[in-house]
């Protein structure tokens, strides 16, 4: 249904691919025919920006401070804090700074990222109070990729990503 040219690649959160890299040491595997097809075609570029930045697995939960989001981290106007209060902003920025050239160097014009994450959240992140409350916002990686013109999608937007890929391919 959706045909892609060899140059169309997708940066994908490694946890969505079944890799146990999340803060709790687990994966958040996305079982979807499109993702499986893209993997078989060699279109997927896996990355966990937090692991790439040197964070351990498992690790303490972290959230962007209340009322702020990824763009605020990028401008230096917010912090990412662990639930014990430690400031891990530098590591999250480093993860984003790894994700962007990874996407660029692999020809990724699209990204499929894990929503809710302080790195990868594209439609929502958590409140900053470690109370399980979600709020609208982007994580650090999602914000940096978006700023660079890479179309970012959450895992529940995979069909919209497929449509965007098809449109991009037709437009060539």
Short mmCIF file of C-alpha atoms in Angstrom, two decimals, residues 58-147:
data_model
loop_
_atom_site.label_atom_id
_atom_site.label_comp_id
_atom_site.label_asym_id
_atom_site.label_seq_id
_atom_site.Cartn_x
_atom_site.Cartn_y
_atom_site.Cartn_z
CA UNK A 58 17.45 0.73 34.49
CA UNK A 59 17.74 4.30 35.72
CA UNK A 60 15.78 6.67 37.93
CA UNK A 61 12.62 8.13 36.37
CA UNK A 62 13.11 11.64 35.01
CA UNK A 63 10.69 14.36 33.96
CA UNK A 64 10.96 17.86 32.56
CA UNK A 65 10.19 20.33 35.30
CA UNK A 66 6.61 21.48 35.70
CA UNK A 67 5.23 23.84 33.08
CA UNK A 68 8.19 23.38 30.73
CA UNK A 69 8.95 21.13 27.77
CA UNK A 70 11.66 20.14 25.29
CA UNK A 71 11.97 23.53 23.57
CA UNK A 72 12.61 25.09 27.00
CA UNK A 73 15.43 22.60 27.59
CA UNK A 74 16.97 23.52 24.22
CA UNK A 75 16.96 27.23 25.10
CA UNK A 76 18.36 26.60 28.58
CA UNK A 77 15.16 27.68 30.31
CA UNK A 78 14.24 24.37 31.96
CA UNK A 79 15.71 21.27 33.53
CA UNK A 80 15.16 17.53 33.45
CA UNK A 81 15.09 16.17 36.97
CA UNK A 82 15.16 12.66 38.37
CA UNK A 83 12.52 11.75 40.91
CA UNK A 84 15.15 12.22 43.65
CA UNK A 85 15.83 15.78 42.46
CA UNK A 86 19.12 15.23 40.61
CA UNK A 87 19.51 17.46 37.55
CA UNK A 88 20.12 15.27 34.48
CA UNK A 89 19.51 17.99 31.88
CA UNK A 90 22.99 17.71 30.37
CA UNK A 91 22.50 14.01 29.65
CA UNK A 92 19.14 14.59 27.99
CA UNK A 93 20.61 17.39 25.85
CA UNK A 94 23.49 15.07 24.92
CA UNK A 95 20.97 12.42 23.85
CA UNK A 96 19.25 14.94 21.59
CA UNK A 97 22.60 16.07 20.22
CA UNK A 98 23.31 12.42 19.31
CA UNK A 99 19.85 11.81 17.84
CA UNK A 100 19.95 14.70 15.38
CA UNK A 101 23.17 13.74 13.54
CA UNK A 102 22.12 10.09 13.69
CA UNK A 103 18.93 11.01 11.87
CA UNK A 104 20.70 13.32 9.41
CA UNK A 105 23.55 10.89 8.65
CA UNK A 106 21.07 8.10 7.94
CA UNK A 107 18.73 10.15 5.77
CA UNK A 108 15.85 10.11 8.24
CA UNK A 109 13.21 12.68 7.36
CA UNK A 110 10.78 11.09 9.82
CA UNK A 111 10.90 9.82 13.40
CA UNK A 112 8.64 7.46 15.33
CA UNK A 113 9.18 8.16 19.02
CA UNK A 114 7.82 6.95 22.34
CA UNK A 115 5.27 9.39 23.66
CA UNK A 116 5.50 10.52 27.28
CA UNK A 117 9.27 10.32 27.44
CA UNK A 118 11.25 13.42 28.48
CA UNK A 119 13.41 12.65 25.43
CA UNK A 120 11.02 11.26 22.85
CA UNK A 121 7.56 12.53 23.80
CA UNK A 122 6.01 14.20 20.78
CA UNK A 123 2.42 14.86 21.82
CA UNK A 124 2.69 14.53 25.60
CA UNK A 125 5.17 14.40 28.45
CA UNK A 126 4.62 14.00 32.17
CA UNK A 127 3.82 16.82 34.57
CA UNK A 128 7.18 17.11 36.31
CA UNK A 129 5.62 16.12 39.64
CA UNK A 130 6.16 12.34 39.22
CA UNK A 131 2.47 11.79 39.83
CA UNK A 132 1.65 10.02 36.54
CA UNK A 133 -0.17 13.05 35.14
CA UNK A 134 0.40 13.64 31.44
CA UNK A 135 0.35 17.05 29.78
CA UNK A 136 0.75 18.33 26.25
CA UNK A 137 4.38 18.88 25.30
CA UNK A 138 7.46 17.58 23.56
CA UNK A 139 10.55 15.90 24.91
CA UNK A 140 14.05 17.18 24.19
CA UNK A 141 14.77 14.90 21.20
CA UNK A 142 11.36 15.44 19.64
CA UNK A 143 11.81 19.21 19.92
CA UNK A 144 15.30 19.20 18.38
CA UNK A 145 14.30 16.92 15.50
CA UNK A 146 11.18 18.99 14.83
CA UNK A 147 13.23 22.20 14.84
#
